CSV table of C-alpha atoms in Angstrom, one decimal:
chain,number,residue,atom,x,y,z
A,28,UNK,CA,70.9,88.7,109.8
A,29,UNK,CA,74.2,89.7,108.3
A,30,UNK,CA,77.4,87.7,107.7
A,31,UNK,CA,80.9,89.0,107.4
A,32,UNK,CA,83.4,87.1,105.5
A,33,UNK,CA,86.6,87.5,103.5
A,34,UNK,CA,87.8,86.4,100.1
A,35,UNK,CA,91.1,86.4,98.2
A,36,UNK,CA,92.2,86.2,94.6
A,37,UNK,CA,95.5,86.2,92.7
A,38,UNK,CA,95.9,87.3,89.1
A,39,UNK,CA,98.5,87.9,86.3
A,40,UNK,CA,98.3,89.9,83.1
A,41,UNK,CA,100.8,90.8,80.4
A,42,UNK,CA,103.0,93.7,79.4
A,43,UNK,CA,102.0,94.4,75.8
A,44,UNK,CA,101.6,91.7,73.2
A,45,UNK,CA,105.0,90.0,72.7
A,46,UNK,CA,106.4,90.2,69.1
A,47,UNK,CA,103.5,92.5,68.0
A,48,UNK,CA,103.4,95.8,69.8
A,49,UNK,CA,105.7,98.6,68.7
A,50,UNK,CA,106.6,101.7,70.7
A,51,UNK,CA,108.5,104.6,69.3
A,52,UNK,CA,109.9,107.8,70.7
A,53,UNK,CA,111.7,110.9,69.3
A,54,UNK,CA,113.9,112.9,71.6
A,55,UNK,CA,115.4,116.2,70.5
A,56,UNK,CA,117.8,118.7,72.0
A,57,UNK,CA,116.2,122.1,71.5
A,58,UNK,CA,118.3,125.2,70.8
A,59,UNK,CA,117.7,126.5,74.3
A,60,UNK,CA,119.2,123.3,75.9
A,61,UNK,CA,115.8,121.8,76.8
A,62,UNK,CA,114.6,118.4,75.4
A,63,UNK,CA,111.5,117.7,73.3
A,64,UNK,CA,110.0,114.2,73.6
A,65,UNK,CA,107.5,113.2,70.9
A,66,UNK,CA,105.5,110.0,71.4
A,67,UNK,CA,102.8,108.1,69.6
A,68,UNK,CA,101.1,106.7,72.6
A,69,UNK,CA,98.0,108.6,73.8
A,70,UNK,CA,97.7,109.6,77.5
A,71,UNK,CA,94.2,108.3,78.3
A,72,UNK,CA,94.4,109.4,81.9
A,73,UNK,CA,97.1,106.9,82.9
A,74,UNK,CA,99.7,109.6,83.1
A,75,UNK,CA,102.0,108.1,80.4
A,76,UNK,CA,103.1,111.6,79.3
A,77,UNK,CA,104.4,112.2,82.9
A,78,UNK,CA,105.9,108.7,83.2
A,79,UNK,CA,107.7,108.8,79.9
A,80,UNK,CA,109.0,112.3,80.7
A,81,UNK,CA,110.3,111.0,84.0
A,82,UNK,CA,112.1,108.2,82.2
A,83,UNK,CA,113.7,110.7,79.7
A,84,UNK,CA,114.7,113.0,82.6
A,85,UNK,CA,116.3,110.1,84.4
A,86,UNK,CA,118.3,109.0,81.3
A,87,UNK,CA,119.4,112.5,80.5
A,88,UNK,CA,120.2,113.4,84.2
A,89,UNK,CA,118.0,116.5,84.2
A,90,UNK,CA,114.9,117.8,85.9
A,91,UNK,CA,111.6,116.5,84.5
A,92,UNK,CA,110.6,120.1,83.8
A,93,UNK,CA,113.4,120.2,81.2
A,94,UNK,CA,111.5,117.7,79.1
A,95,UNK,CA,108.7,119.0,76.9
A,96,UNK,CA,106.3,116.2,75.9
A,97,UNK,CA,104.4,116.3,72.6
A,98,UNK,CA,101.5,113.8,72.7
A,99,UNK,CA,100.2,111.5,70.0
A,100,UNK,CA,99.6,113.1,66.6
A,101,UNK,CA,99.3,110.6,63.7
A,102,UNK,CA,100.7,113.2,61.3
A,103,UNK,CA,103.8,114.0,63.3
A,104,UNK,CA,104.4,111.4,66.0
A,105,UNK,CA,106.6,108.3,65.4
A,106,UNK,CA,104.6,105.1,64.9
A,107,UNK,CA,103.2,103.5,68.1
A,108,UNK,CA,100.8,100.6,68.3
A,109,UNK,CA,98.9,102.7,70.8
A,110,UNK,CA,97.9,102.8,74.5
A,111,UNK,CA,96.4,99.4,74.8
A,112,UNK,CA,97.3,95.9,76.1
A,113,UNK,CA,99.1,97.4,79.1
A,114,UNK,CA,102.0,98.3,76.8
A,115,UNK,CA,102.9,102.0,77.1
A,116,UNK,CA,105.2,102.0,80.1
A,117,UNK,CA,106.8,98.7,79.2
A,118,UNK,CA,107.1,99.0,75.4
A,119,UNK,CA,107.1,102.8,74.6
A,120,UNK,CA,109.1,103.4,77.8
A,121,UNK,CA,111.9,101.2,76.5
A,122,UNK,CA,111.9,103.1,73.3
A,123,UNK,CA,112.3,106.3,75.3
A,124,UNK,CA,115.2,104.8,77.2
A,125,UNK,CA,116.9,103.7,74.0
A,126,UNK,CA,116.4,107.0,72.3
A,127,UNK,CA,117.8,109.0,75.2
A,128,UNK,CA,120.9,106.8,75.4
A,129,UNK,CA,121.5,107.2,71.6
A,130,UNK,CA,121.0,111.0,71.9
A,131,UNK,CA,123.6,111.1,74.8
A,132,UNK,CA,126.0,109.3,72.5
A,133,UNK,CA,125.5,111.9,69.8
A,134,UNK,CA,125.9,114.8,72.2
A,135,UNK,CA,129.1,113.3,73.5
A,136,UNK,CA,130.4,113.1,69.9
A,137,UNK,CA,129.5,116.8,69.2
A,138,UNK,CA,131.0,117.8,72.6
A,139,UNK,CA,134.2,116.0,71.9
A,140,UNK,CA,134.6,117.8,68.6
A,141,UNK,CA,134.1,121.1,70.4
A,142,UNK,CA,136.6,120.2,73.1
A,143,UNK,CA,139.1,118.9,70.4
A,144,UNK,CA,139.4,115.4,71.9
A,145,UNK,CA,138.1,111.8,71.3
A,146,UNK,CA,134.6,110.8,72.3
A,147,UNK,CA,136.1,108.2,74.7
A,148,UNK,CA,137.7,111.1,76.6
A,149,UNK,CA,134.4,112.9,77.5
A,150,UNK,CA,131.3,112.1,79.6
A,151,UNK,CA,127.8,113.3,79.7
A,152,UNK,CA,127.0,115.2,82.9
A,153,UNK,CA,123.4,116.2,82.5
A,154,UNK,CA,124.3,119.9,82.1
A,155,UNK,CA,126.7,119.3,79.2
A,156,UNK,CA,129.8,117.4,78.1
A,157,UNK,CA,132.9,117.3,80.3
A,158,UNK,CA,136.4,115.9,79.7
A,159,UNK,CA,137.4,113.0,82.0
A,160,UNK,CA,140.7,114.8,82.6
A,161,UNK,CA,141.3,118.5,82.8
A,162,UNK,CA,137.7,119.4,83.6
A,163,UNK,CA,137.0,121.2,80.4
A,164,UNK,CA,133.3,121.3,79.5
A,165,UNK,CA,130.7,122.7,77.1
A,166,UNK,CA,127.0,123.3,78.0
A,167,UNK,CA,123.9,121.8,76.4
A,168,UNK,CA,123.1,125.3,75.1
A,169,UNK,CA,126.5,125.5,73.5
A,170,UNK,CA,126.1,122.1,71.9
A,171,UNK,CA,122.6,123.1,70.6
A,172,UNK,CA,124.1,126.2,69.0
A,173,UNK,CA,127.0,124.3,67.5
A,174,UNK,CA,124.6,121.7,66.0
A,175,UNK,CA,123.1,124.5,63.8
A,176,UNK,CA,126.3,125.3,61.9
A,177,UNK,CA,128.7,122.9,60.1
A,178,UNK,CA,127.3,119.9,61.9
A,179,UNK,CA,126.7,116.4,60.6
A,180,UNK,CA,125.6,114.7,63.8
A,181,UNK,CA,121.9,114.6,64.6
A,182,UNK,CA,120.6,116.1,67.8
A,183,UNK,CA,117.3,114.4,67.2
A,184,UNK,CA,116.9,110.6,67.6
A,185,UNK,CA,113.9,108.4,66.9
A,186,UNK,CA,113.9,104.8,68.2
A,187,UNK,CA,111.3,102.0,67.9
A,188,UNK,CA,111.1,99.1,70.2
A,189,UNK,CA,109.2,95.8,70.2
A,190,UNK,CA,109.6,93.1,72.8
A,191,UNK,CA,109.7,89.4,72.1
A,192,UNK,CA,108.4,88.7,75.6
A,193,UNK,CA,105.5,89.9,77.7
A,194,UNK,CA,106.5,89.7,81.4
A,195,UNK,CA,103.4,89.4,83.6
A,196,UNK,CA,102.6,91.7,86.5
A,197,UNK,CA,101.0,90.0,89.4
A,198,UNK,CA,98.4,91.1,91.9
A,199,UNK,CA,96.6,89.7,95.0
A,200,UNK,CA,93.3,91.2,96.1
A,201,UNK,CA,91.7,90.6,99.5
A,202,UNK,CA,88.2,91.7,100.4
A,203,UNK,CA,86.0,91.8,103.5
A,204,UNK,CA,82.3,91.9,102.8
A,205,UNK,CA,79.1,92.0,104.8
A,206,UNK,CA,76.3,90.0,103.2
A,207,UNK,CA,72.6,90.5,104.2
A,208,UNK,CA,70.9,87.1,104.3
A,209,UNK,CA,67.4,88.7,104.0
A,210,UNK,CA,68.1,90.6,100.8
A,211,UNK,CA,71.3,89.2,99.3
A,212,UNK,CA,72.9,92.7,99.4
A,213,UNK,CA,76.7,92.7,99.6
A,214,UNK,CA,78.6,95.6,101.1
A,215,UNK,CA,82.4,96.1,100.6
A,216,UNK,CA,84.0,96.9,104.0
A,217,UNK,CA,87.7,96.6,103.2
A,218,UNK,CA,89.7,95.8,100.1
A,219,UNK,CA,93.5,95.3,100.2
A,220,UNK,CA,95.6,95.0,97.0
A,221,UNK,CA,99.2,94.2,96.6
A,222,UNK,CA,100.7,94.6,93.1
A,223,UNK,CA,104.0,93.5,91.5
A,224,UNK,CA,104.5,95.7,88.5
A,225,UNK,CA,108.3,95.5,88.5
A,226,UNK,CA,109.9,98.8,89.4
A,227,UNK,CA,107.2,101.4,90.2
A,228,UNK,CA,108.0,104.4,88.0
A,229,UNK,CA,105.5,106.9,89.6
A,230,UNK,CA,104.0,105.7,92.9
A,231,UNK,CA,101.1,108.2,92.9
A,232,UNK,CA,100.0,107.3,89.4
A,233,UNK,CA,100.4,103.6,90.0
A,234,UNK,CA,98.3,103.9,93.2
A,235,UNK,CA,95.4,105.8,91.6
A,236,UNK,CA,95.4,103.4,88.6
A,237,UNK,CA,95.2,100.5,91.1
A,238,UNK,CA,92.4,102.1,93.1
A,239,UNK,CA,90.5,103.0,89.9
A,240,UNK,CA,90.8,99.5,88.5
A,241,UNK,CA,89.6,98.0,91.8
A,242,UNK,CA,86.5,100.2,91.8
A,243,UNK,CA,85.8,99.3,88.1
A,244,UNK,CA,86.3,95.6,89.1
A,245,UNK,CA,83.9,96.0,92.0
A,246,UNK,CA,81.4,97.6,89.6
A,247,UNK,CA,81.7,94.7,87.2
A,248,UNK,CA,81.4,92.2,90.1
A,249,UNK,CA,78.3,93.6,91.8
A,250,UNK,CA,76.5,96.4,90.0
A,251,UNK,CA,76.9,96.7,86.2
A,252,UNK,CA,74.3,94.7,84.5
A,253,UNK,CA,73.3,94.7,80.8
A,254,UNK,CA,69.9,93.3,79.8
A,255,UNK,CA,68.2,93.2,76.4
A,256,UNK,CA,64.6,93.0,75.4
A,257,UNK,CA,63.3,90.5,72.8
A,258,UNK,CA,63.8,93.3,70.3
A,259,UNK,CA,67.4,94.0,71.3
A,260,UNK,CA,66.7,97.2,73.3
A,261,UNK,CA,69.0,97.7,76.3
A,262,UNK,CA,67.1,98.1,79.5
A,263,UNK,CA,70.0,99.9,81.3
A,264,UNK,CA,70.3,102.8,78.9
A,265,UNK,CA,71.2,105.5,81.4
A,266,UNK,CA,73.0,105.9,84.7
A,267,UNK,CA,69.6,105.8,86.4
A,268,UNK,CA,69.4,102.0,85.5
A,269,UNK,CA,73.1,101.2,84.8
A,270,UNK,CA,74.6,101.3,88.2
A,271,UNK,CA,78.3,102.0,88.8
A,272,UNK,CA,79.8,102.2,92.2
A,273,UNK,CA,80.4,105.6,93.8
A,274,UNK,CA,83.0,106.5,96.4
A,275,UNK,CA,80.3,105.8,99.1
A,276,UNK,CA,80.0,102.2,97.9
A,277,UNK,CA,83.7,101.4,98.3
A,278,UNK,CA,84.4,101.2,102.0
A,279,UNK,CA,88.2,101.2,102.6
A,280,UNK,CA,90.7,100.7,99.8
A,281,UNK,CA,94.3,99.9,100.6
A,282,UNK,CA,97.0,99.5,98.0
A,283,UNK,CA,100.6,98.4,98.4
A,284,UNK,CA,103.4,97.5,95.9
A,285,UNK,CA,105.8,94.6,96.0
A,286,UNK,CA,108.8,95.8,94.0
A,287,UNK,CA,110.7,93.5,91.6
A,288,UNK,CA,113.0,94.1,88.7
A,289,UNK,CA,112.1,93.2,85.1
A,290,UNK,CA,115.3,93.0,83.0
A,291,UNK,CA,113.5,93.6,79.7
A,292,UNK,CA,111.6,96.6,80.9
A,293,UNK,CA,112.7,100.3,81.2
A,294,UNK,CA,114.3,100.7,84.7
A,295,UNK,CA,112.9,97.3,85.6
A,296,UNK,CA,109.2,98.2,85.0
A,297,UNK,CA,106.4,96.0,84.0
A,298,UNK,CA,102.8,97.0,83.2
A,299,UNK,CA,100.0,97.9,85.6
A,300,UNK,CA,97.1,99.1,83.3
A,301,UNK,CA,94.9,96.0,83.2
A,302,UNK,CA,96.0,93.7,86.0
A,303,UNK,CA,94.2,95.9,88.6
A,304,UNK,CA,90.7,95.0,87.4
A,305,UNK,CA,91.3,91.3,87.6
A,306,UNK,CA,91.0,90.4,91.3
A,307,UNK,CA,87.8,92.0,92.6
A,308,UNK,CA,85.3,89.6,90.9
A,309,UNK,CA,87.0,86.3,92.0
A,310,UNK,CA,87.8,87.8,95.5
A,311,UNK,CA,84.2,88.9,96.1
A,312,UNK,CA,82.9,85.6,94.7
A,313,UNK,CA,85.2,83.8,97.2
A,314,UNK,CA,83.9,85.9,100.0
A,315,UNK,CA,80.3,85.3,99.1
A,316,UNK,CA,81.1,81.5,99.0
A,317,UNK,CA,82.7,81.7,102.4
A,318,UNK,CA,79.5,83.5,103.7
A,319,UNK,CA,76.9,81.2,102.0
A,320,UNK,CA,78.6,78.1,100.8
A,321,UNK,CA,77.5,78.8,97.2
A,322,UNK,CA,79.7,79.9,94.3
A,323,UNK,CA,78.4,82.7,92.1
A,324,UNK,CA,79.4,82.0,88.5
A,325,UNK,CA,77.7,84.9,86.7
A,326,UNK,CA,78.5,88.6,86.8
A,327,UNK,CA,77.2,90.8,88.1
A,328,UNK,CA,76.5,89.0,91.4
A,329,UNK,CA,73.4,91.0,92.1
A,330,UNK,CA,71.4,90.7,95.4
A,331,UNK,CA,68.6,88.9,93.5
A,332,UNK,CA,71.0,86.2,92.2
A,333,UNK,CA,72.6,85.8,95.6
A,334,UNK,CA,69.3,85.6,97.4
A,335,UNK,CA,67.8,83.1,95.0
A,336,UNK,CA,70.9,80.8,95.4
A,337,UNK,CA,70.9,80.8,99.2
A,338,UNK,CA,70.3,77.5,100.8
A,339,UNK,CA,67.1,77.4,103.0
A,340,UNK,CA,69.0,76.5,106.1
A,341,UNK,CA,71.3,79.5,106.0
């Protein structure tokens, strides 16, 4: 009395709101040679503090442990539109990249003065400034000390960035279900997702975001129902009535990434925050259609709705 079938869906999203969102970052060389990165985007569990620190470390050619991140504080942080609209990695990340490049230029200028040569004759090495010829060098700690006395060049840089475009990430989701003809119950057996979010900055964080978004999408597709009484009271006012999927409801989740390069993004990155919730509902609806011949148009696709829509000959 059960039918197994598959469904597929493709989706696209955006990377921030073009011409609107603003991301800002402040990067500072501390007096001990470490860096302090201050951002206005809040880490809501997406790992943006880690990702932005990784970007800064890549730009400044140092270990990520050498970058101290100060999270969003509206009294102290540079302005940022906020962690919404899939914008943080793409918009704020670009601000971090620009700020680090500007800071490197300032450090080269201070280092050149200390080495008594032109800025064009030195390069940034990650550990300090070194001459192109003769191998003379000064360390970051020395530059930090020099910046405290008789110095007119800032070792703290703040940059804001806003993008005129919003390059879309893409995702395909494929699901295998088992549908019980007697009850209308749908069980997820296997879900495979492939995401193109440009260059993946942190594979582990991108993977868990994708898995979490898929689980949320499955909940939206099959479980999470909101009903009101005639007086406006919500029937599902606790987790006893408002069902969200648990790990036991998920079957197998498989995630892979198709790498691409987005020229306008930091290190070629696009967003991943919201795209990952978009494919479960249409993919599951497609699978239910393949099993029953009936399209489900309302969410959630509960067993009752499915059972009531089944043709008698099924």
